[in-house]
Coordinates of C-alpha atoms in Angstrom, one line a residue:
Chain A
X232 CA -16.4 -1.7 29.1
X233 CA -13.6 -1.3 26.6
X234 CA -16.2 -0.5 23.9
X235 CA -17.7 2.2 26.0
X236 CA -14.3 3.7 26.8
X237 CA -13.2 3.7 23.1
X238 CA -16.5 5.3 22.0
X239 CA -16.2 8.0 24.7
X240 CA -12.7 8.7 23.5
X241 CA -13.9 8.8 19.9
X242 CA -16.7 11.2 20.8
X243 CA -14.2 13.4 22.6
X244 CA -12.1 13.7 19.5
X245 CA -15.2 14.1 17.3
X246 CA -16.2 17.2 19.4
X247 CA -12.9 18.9 18.7
X248 CA -12.7 21.6 16.1
X249 CA -9.6 20.3 14.4
X250 CA -11.2 16.9 13.8
X251 CA -14.2 18.6 12.0
X252 CA -11.9 20.9 10.1
X253 CA -9.8 18.0 8.7
X254 CA -13.0 16.0 7.9
X255 CA -14.8 18.9 6.2
X256 CA -11.8 20.5 4.4
X257 CA -11.9 20.3 0.6
X258 CA -8.3 19.2 0.1
X259 CA -6.6 18.5 3.5
X260 CA -8.3 15.1 4.1
X261 CA -7.5 14.0 0.6
X262 CA -3.9 15.1 0.9
X263 CA -3.5 13.2 4.2
X264 CA -5.0 10.1 2.6
X265 CA -2.8 10.5 -0.5
X266 CA 0.3 10.8 1.8
X267 CA -0.9 7.7 3.7
X268 CA -1.0 5.7 0.5
X269 CA 2.4 7.1 -0.8
X270 CA 4.1 6.3 2.5
X271 CA 2.5 2.9 2.6
X272 CA 4.1 2.4 -0.8
X273 CA 7.5 3.4 0.7
X274 CA 7.1 1.3 3.8
X275 CA 5.6 -1.8 2.1
X276 CA 8.0 -1.4 -0.8
X277 CA 11.0 -1.7 1.4
X278 CA 9.4 -4.4 3.5
X279 CA 8.7 -6.4 0.3
X280 CA 12.4 -6.1 -0.8
X281 CA 13.6 -7.4 2.6
X282 CA 10.9 -10.2 2.8
X283 CA 11.5 -11.3 -0.8
X284 CA 15.2 -11.6 0.0
X285 CA 14.4 -13.6 3.1
X286 CA 12.2 -15.9 1.0
X287 CA 15.0 -16.4 -1.4
X288 CA 13.0 -14.8 -4.2
X289 CA 15.0 -11.6 -4.8
X290 CA 18.5 -10.2 -4.5
X291 CA 20.0 -13.8 -4.1
X292 CA 23.5 -12.4 -4.8
X293 CA 23.3 -9.8 -2.1
X294 CA 23.9 -10.7 1.6
X295 CA 20.6 -10.8 3.5
X296 CA 22.0 -8.8 6.3
X297 CA 23.0 -6.0 3.9
X298 CA 19.5 -5.8 2.5
X299 CA 17.9 -5.8 6.0
X300 CA 20.2 -3.3 7.6
X301 CA 20.5 -0.8 4.7
X302 CA 16.8 -0.7 4.0
X303 CA 15.7 -0.5 7.6
X304 CA 16.0 3.3 7.8
X305 CA 13.9 4.2 4.7
X306 CA 11.4 1.5 5.8
X307 CA 11.0 3.0 9.3
X308 CA 10.7 6.6 7.8
X309 CA 7.8 5.2 5.6
X310 CA 6.3 3.5 8.6
X311 CA 6.5 6.6 10.8
X312 CA 4.8 8.8 8.2
X313 CA 2.2 6.2 7.5
X314 CA 1.3 5.9 11.2
X315 CA 1.2 9.7 11.6
X316 CA -1.1 10.1 8.6
X317 CA -3.1 7.0 9.7
X318 CA -3.7 8.6 13.2
X319 CA -4.8 11.8 11.5
X320 CA -7.3 9.9 9.3
X321 CA -8.7 8.3 12.4
X322 CA -8.8 11.7 14.2
X323 CA -10.8 13.1 11.3
X324 CA -13.5 10.5 11.5
X325 CA -13.2 9.0 15.0
X326 CA -16.6 7.7 15.8
X327 CA -17.4 5.7 12.6
X328 CA -13.8 4.4 12.5
X329 CA -13.9 3.3 16.2
X330 CA -17.1 1.4 15.4
X331 CA -15.7 -0.1 12.2
X332 CA -15.2 -3.9 12.5
X333 CA -12.6 -3.7 9.7
X334 CA -10.6 -1.0 11.5
X335 CA -10.5 -3.1 14.6
X336 CA -9.3 -6.1 12.6
X337 CA -6.8 -3.9 10.9
X338 CA -5.4 -2.6 14.2
X339 CA -5.1 -6.2 15.5
X340 CA -3.3 -7.4 12.4
X341 CA -1.0 -4.3 12.6
X342 CA -0.1 -5.3 16.2
X343 CA 0.5 -8.9 15.1
X344 CA 2.6 -7.7 12.2
X345 CA 4.7 -5.6 14.5
X346 CA 5.2 -8.5 17.0
X347 CA 6.2 -10.7 14.0
X348 CA 8.6 -8.1 12.8
X349 CA 10.4 -7.8 16.1
X350 CA 10.5 -11.6 16.6
X351 CA 11.6 -12.0 13.0
X352 CA 14.4 -9.4 13.4
X353 CA 15.6 -11.1 16.7
X354 CA 15.6 -14.5 15.0
X355 CA 17.4 -13.2 12.0
X356 CA 20.1 -11.4 14.0
X357 CA 20.7 -14.4 16.1
X358 CA 21.3 -16.7 13.2
X359 CA 22.3 -14.6 10.2
X360 CA 26.0 -15.5 10.4
X361 CA 25.4 -19.0 9.3
X362 CA 23.2 -18.3 6.2
X363 CA 23.9 -14.6 5.3
X364 CA 25.2 -15.4 1.8
X365 CA 22.9 -18.3 1.0
X366 CA 20.5 -17.4 -1.8
X367 CA 17.7 -19.3 0.0
X368 CA 17.6 -18.6 3.8
X369 CA 16.6 -21.4 6.3
X370 CA 13.0 -22.4 6.7
X371 CA 12.3 -20.5 9.9
X372 CA 13.4 -17.3 8.3
X373 CA 11.3 -17.9 5.2
X374 CA 8.3 -18.7 7.4
X375 CA 8.7 -15.4 9.2
X376 CA 9.0 -13.5 5.9
X377 CA 5.9 -15.2 4.6
X378 CA 4.0 -14.4 7.8
X379 CA 5.1 -10.8 7.4
X380 CA 3.8 -10.5 3.9
X381 CA 0.5 -12.2 4.8
X382 CA -0.1 -10.0 7.8
X383 CA 0.6 -6.8 6.0
X384 CA -1.6 -7.9 3.1
X385 CA -4.3 -8.3 5.8
X386 CA -3.6 -4.8 7.1
X387 CA -4.0 -3.4 3.5
X388 CA -7.2 -5.2 2.7
X389 CA -8.9 -4.4 6.0
X390 CA -7.7 -0.8 5.6
X391 CA -9.5 -0.7 2.2
X392 CA -12.7 -2.3 3.5
X393 CA -13.1 0.4 6.2
X394 CA -14.8 2.4 3.5
X395 CA -17.5 -0.2 3.1
X396 CA -20.6 -0.1 5.4
X397 CA -21.4 -3.8 5.4
X398 CA -21.1 -4.1 9.2
X399 CA -21.7 -0.5 10.2
X400 CA -23.8 0.1 13.4
X401 CA -26.9 1.3 11.5
X402 CA -27.2 -2.1 9.9
X403 CA -29.2 -4.9 11.4
X404 CA -26.6 -7.2 12.8
X405 CA -26.4 -10.1 15.3
X406 CA -25.5 -9.0 18.8
X407 CA -22.0 -10.5 18.5
X408 CA -21.3 -8.3 15.5
X409 CA -22.5 -5.2 17.4
X410 CA -20.1 -6.2 20.2
X411 CA -17.2 -6.8 17.8
X412 CA -17.8 -3.5 16.1
X413 CA -18.3 -1.7 19.3
X414 CA -21.9 -0.5 18.6
X415 CA -22.6 0.4 22.2
X416 CA -26.0 2.0 21.6
X417 CA -27.2 -0.8 19.4
X418 CA -26.1 -3.3 22.0
X419 CA -28.1 -1.5 24.7
X420 CA -31.1 -1.4 22.4
X421 CA -30.7 -5.1 21.7
X422 CA -30.5 -6.0 25.4
X423 CA -33.7 -4.0 26.2
X424 CA -35.8 -5.8 23.6
Chain B
X18 CA -8.1 7.6 -31.0
X19 CA -11.3 7.4 -29.1
X20 CA -11.2 4.7 -26.5
X21 CA -14.9 5.0 -25.7
X22 CA -15.9 1.6 -27.3
X23 CA -13.4 -0.2 -25.0
X24 CA -14.8 1.4 -21.9
X25 CA -18.3 0.8 -23.1
X26 CA -17.5 -2.9 -23.7
X27 CA -15.8 -3.2 -20.3
X28 CA -18.9 -1.7 -18.6
X29 CA -21.1 -4.6 -19.8
X30 CA -18.4 -7.4 -19.6
X31 CA -18.4 -10.3 -17.2
X32 CA -15.6 -8.5 -15.2
X33 CA -18.0 -5.6 -14.6
X34 CA -20.8 -8.1 -13.5
X35 CA -18.4 -9.5 -10.9
X36 CA -16.8 -6.3 -9.7
X37 CA -20.2 -4.5 -9.4
X38 CA -21.9 -7.4 -7.6
X39 CA -19.3 -8.6 -5.2
X40 CA -17.8 -5.8 -3.0
X41 CA -15.6 -8.4 -1.2
X42 CA -14.0 -9.5 -4.4
X43 CA -13.4 -5.9 -5.4
X44 CA -11.7 -5.2 -2.0
X45 CA -9.4 -8.2 -2.4
X46 CA -8.5 -7.3 -5.9
X47 CA -7.8 -3.7 -4.7
X48 CA -5.5 -5.2 -2.1
X49 CA -3.5 -6.9 -4.9
X50 CA -3.5 -3.6 -6.7
X51 CA -1.9 -1.9 -3.7
X52 CA 0.5 -4.8 -3.1
X53 CA 1.5 -4.7 -6.8
X54 CA 2.0 -1.0 -6.5
X55 CA 4.1 -1.5 -3.3
X56 CA 6.3 -4.1 -5.0
X57 CA 6.8 -1.9 -8.0
X58 CA 7.4 1.1 -5.7
X59 CA 9.9 -0.8 -3.6
X60 CA 11.9 -1.9 -6.6
X61 CA 11.9 1.6 -8.1
X62 CA 12.9 3.2 -4.8
X63 CA 15.6 0.8 -3.9
X64 CA 17.1 1.2 -7.4
X65 CA 16.8 4.9 -7.6
X66 CA 17.9 5.6 -4.0
X67 CA 21.0 3.5 -4.8
X68 CA 21.7 5.6 -7.9
X69 CA 21.3 8.7 -5.6
X70 CA 23.8 7.1 -3.2
X71 CA 21.3 7.0 -0.3
X72 CA 20.9 3.3 0.4
X73 CA 23.1 0.2 -0.1
X74 CA 26.2 2.2 -0.9
X75 CA 28.4 -0.8 -0.3
X76 CA 26.7 -2.8 -3.0
X77 CA 27.5 -2.0 -6.7
X78 CA 24.6 -0.1 -8.3
X79 CA 24.6 -2.5 -11.3
X80 CA 23.9 -5.4 -8.9
X81 CA 21.0 -3.6 -7.2
X82 CA 19.4 -2.4 -10.4
X83 CA 19.7 -5.8 -12.1
X84 CA 17.9 -7.4 -9.1
X85 CA 15.0 -5.0 -9.3
X86 CA 14.0 -5.7 -12.9
X87 CA 12.2 -9.0 -12.4
X88 CA 10.0 -7.8 -9.5
X89 CA 9.3 -4.5 -11.2
X90 CA 7.7 -6.5 -14.0
X91 CA 5.8 -8.7 -11.5
X92 CA 4.5 -5.6 -9.6
X93 CA 3.6 -3.8 -12.9
X94 CA 1.7 -6.9 -14.2
X95 CA -0.2 -7.3 -10.9
X96 CA -1.1 -3.6 -11.0
X97 CA -2.3 -3.6 -14.6
X98 CA -4.4 -6.9 -14.3
X99 CA -6.0 -5.8 -11.0
X100 CA -6.4 -2.3 -12.3
X101 CA -8.4 -3.5 -15.3
X102 CA -10.7 -5.5 -13.0
X103 CA -11.2 -2.4 -10.8
X104 CA -11.9 -0.2 -13.8
X105 CA -14.6 -2.5 -15.0
X106 CA -16.8 -1.5 -11.9
X107 CA -16.8 2.1 -12.9
X108 CA -15.6 2.2 -16.5
X109 CA -17.9 4.8 -17.8
X110 CA -17.3 7.1 -14.8
X111 CA -13.5 6.7 -15.4
X112 CA -13.8 7.5 -19.1
X113 CA -15.0 11.0 -18.1
X114 CA -12.6 11.4 -15.1
X115 CA -9.6 13.7 -15.8
X116 CA -7.6 12.3 -12.9
X117 CA -7.9 8.8 -14.3
X118 CA -6.4 10.0 -17.6
X119 CA -3.7 11.8 -15.7
X120 CA -2.8 8.5 -14.0
X121 CA -2.9 6.6 -17.3
X122 CA -0.6 9.2 -18.9
X123 CA 1.8 9.0 -15.9
X124 CA 1.7 5.2 -16.1
X125 CA 2.5 5.2 -19.8
X126 CA 5.3 7.6 -19.3
X127 CA 6.6 5.6 -16.4
X128 CA 6.6 2.3 -18.3
X129 CA 8.1 3.9 -21.4
X130 CA 10.8 5.6 -19.3
X131 CA 11.6 2.3 -17.5
X132 CA 11.8 0.0 -20.5
X133 CA 13.1 2.5 -23.2
X134 CA 15.3 4.8 -21.2
X135 CA 16.3 3.7 -17.7
X136 CA 16.8 0.0 -18.3
X137 CA 18.8 0.2 -21.6
X138 CA 20.9 3.0 -20.2
X139 CA 21.6 1.2 -16.9
X140 CA 22.5 -2.1 -18.7
X141 CA 25.9 -0.5 -19.3
X142 CA 28.6 0.0 -16.7
X143 CA 27.4 2.8 -14.4
X144 CA 30.9 4.1 -14.2
X145 CA 30.6 5.0 -17.9
X146 CA 27.6 7.3 -17.2
X147 CA 27.9 10.8 -15.7
X148 CA 26.9 10.8 -12.1
X149 CA 24.6 13.8 -12.8
X150 CA 22.8 11.8 -15.5
X151 CA 22.3 8.9 -13.0
X152 CA 20.9 11.2 -10.4
X153 CA 18.7 13.0 -12.8
X154 CA 17.3 9.7 -14.0
X155 CA 16.7 8.5 -10.4
X156 CA 14.8 11.7 -9.4
X157 CA 12.8 11.6 -12.7
X158 CA 11.9 8.0 -12.1
X159 CA 10.8 8.6 -8.4
X160 CA 8.7 11.6 -9.5
X161 CA 6.9 9.7 -12.3
X162 CA 6.0 6.7 -10.1
X163 CA 4.9 8.9 -7.2
X164 CA 2.7 10.8 -9.6
X165 CA 1.2 7.5 -10.7
X166 CA 0.4 6.5 -7.2
X167 CA -0.9 9.9 -6.1
X168 CA -3.1 10.5 -9.1
X169 CA -4.5 7.0 -8.7
X170 CA -5.6 7.9 -5.2
X171 CA -7.1 11.2 -6.4
X172 CA -9.4 9.3 -8.8
X173 CA -11.5 8.5 -5.8
X174 CA -11.7 12.2 -4.7
X175 CA -12.5 13.6 -8.1

């Protein structure tokens, strides 16, 4: 049901003139993707500085709360631009992206990373007074920072693998893979065999 | 100096066999390339934005800059090692790609600027340096590293 709805939405976007224009433009798509990578560098760069501090691996002589608070704004600016350009990239190639197994995993990892970030921030704010100046923060904070880096690394690698066609709908795949990738037509053909 | 023999050797090396045969390995190495770039970019941005008085204004710029050096090196090493592996998959194509050489030029300028200009200059007290010089250096540094990242992405489009 969800797969059908997502595919209908993707086909609706695909039928729009702007989607085709972005996809078929000589430079616009490339510039959007370049901006996506550059803002990813800004966002992940700031995130790494914060997470490395929370792991006790960088800026040990600077208070953890100073790093987290002062770098929050540039990090969020990077995130916002990265998400906007990401949405535009999806909008330019909606059907194939919707039916990309990697894109689906990427979105799930992105949601998990966001949940971890909010939980991590709440845990940090609740306890920061007791370890703010410690070069090595407590274990639960370090675990949250490690989870953050791992989840974002997952977002990056699945983002890159969207370009590969290993599990595209036109390939011969098991039914479960068709379902996971949202290959609605192939699932119907599979069922009618 | 013609670097063709190096690219020719890379094209037939064990690295090329692996990078061409295993797309999954290539994708993971590419992830490390992007993560290395992000670590490097983060350290450059934090340092340069501090010099521009945009972030961490309540922390001495000497402290911020000093803390970025180690992880800049780690990010750079990650980028270079993963970059060599990625290059092995398409080394002959890269040899004839103008955007690849633009990136290599920007990277060389960036590394030279960091180790021979920015780092030695900033090892002194920042109070002894004209604010305009600090700001010019920060803007130059950001511009160089953004050029490296952008030209790297454009290799795929050219």
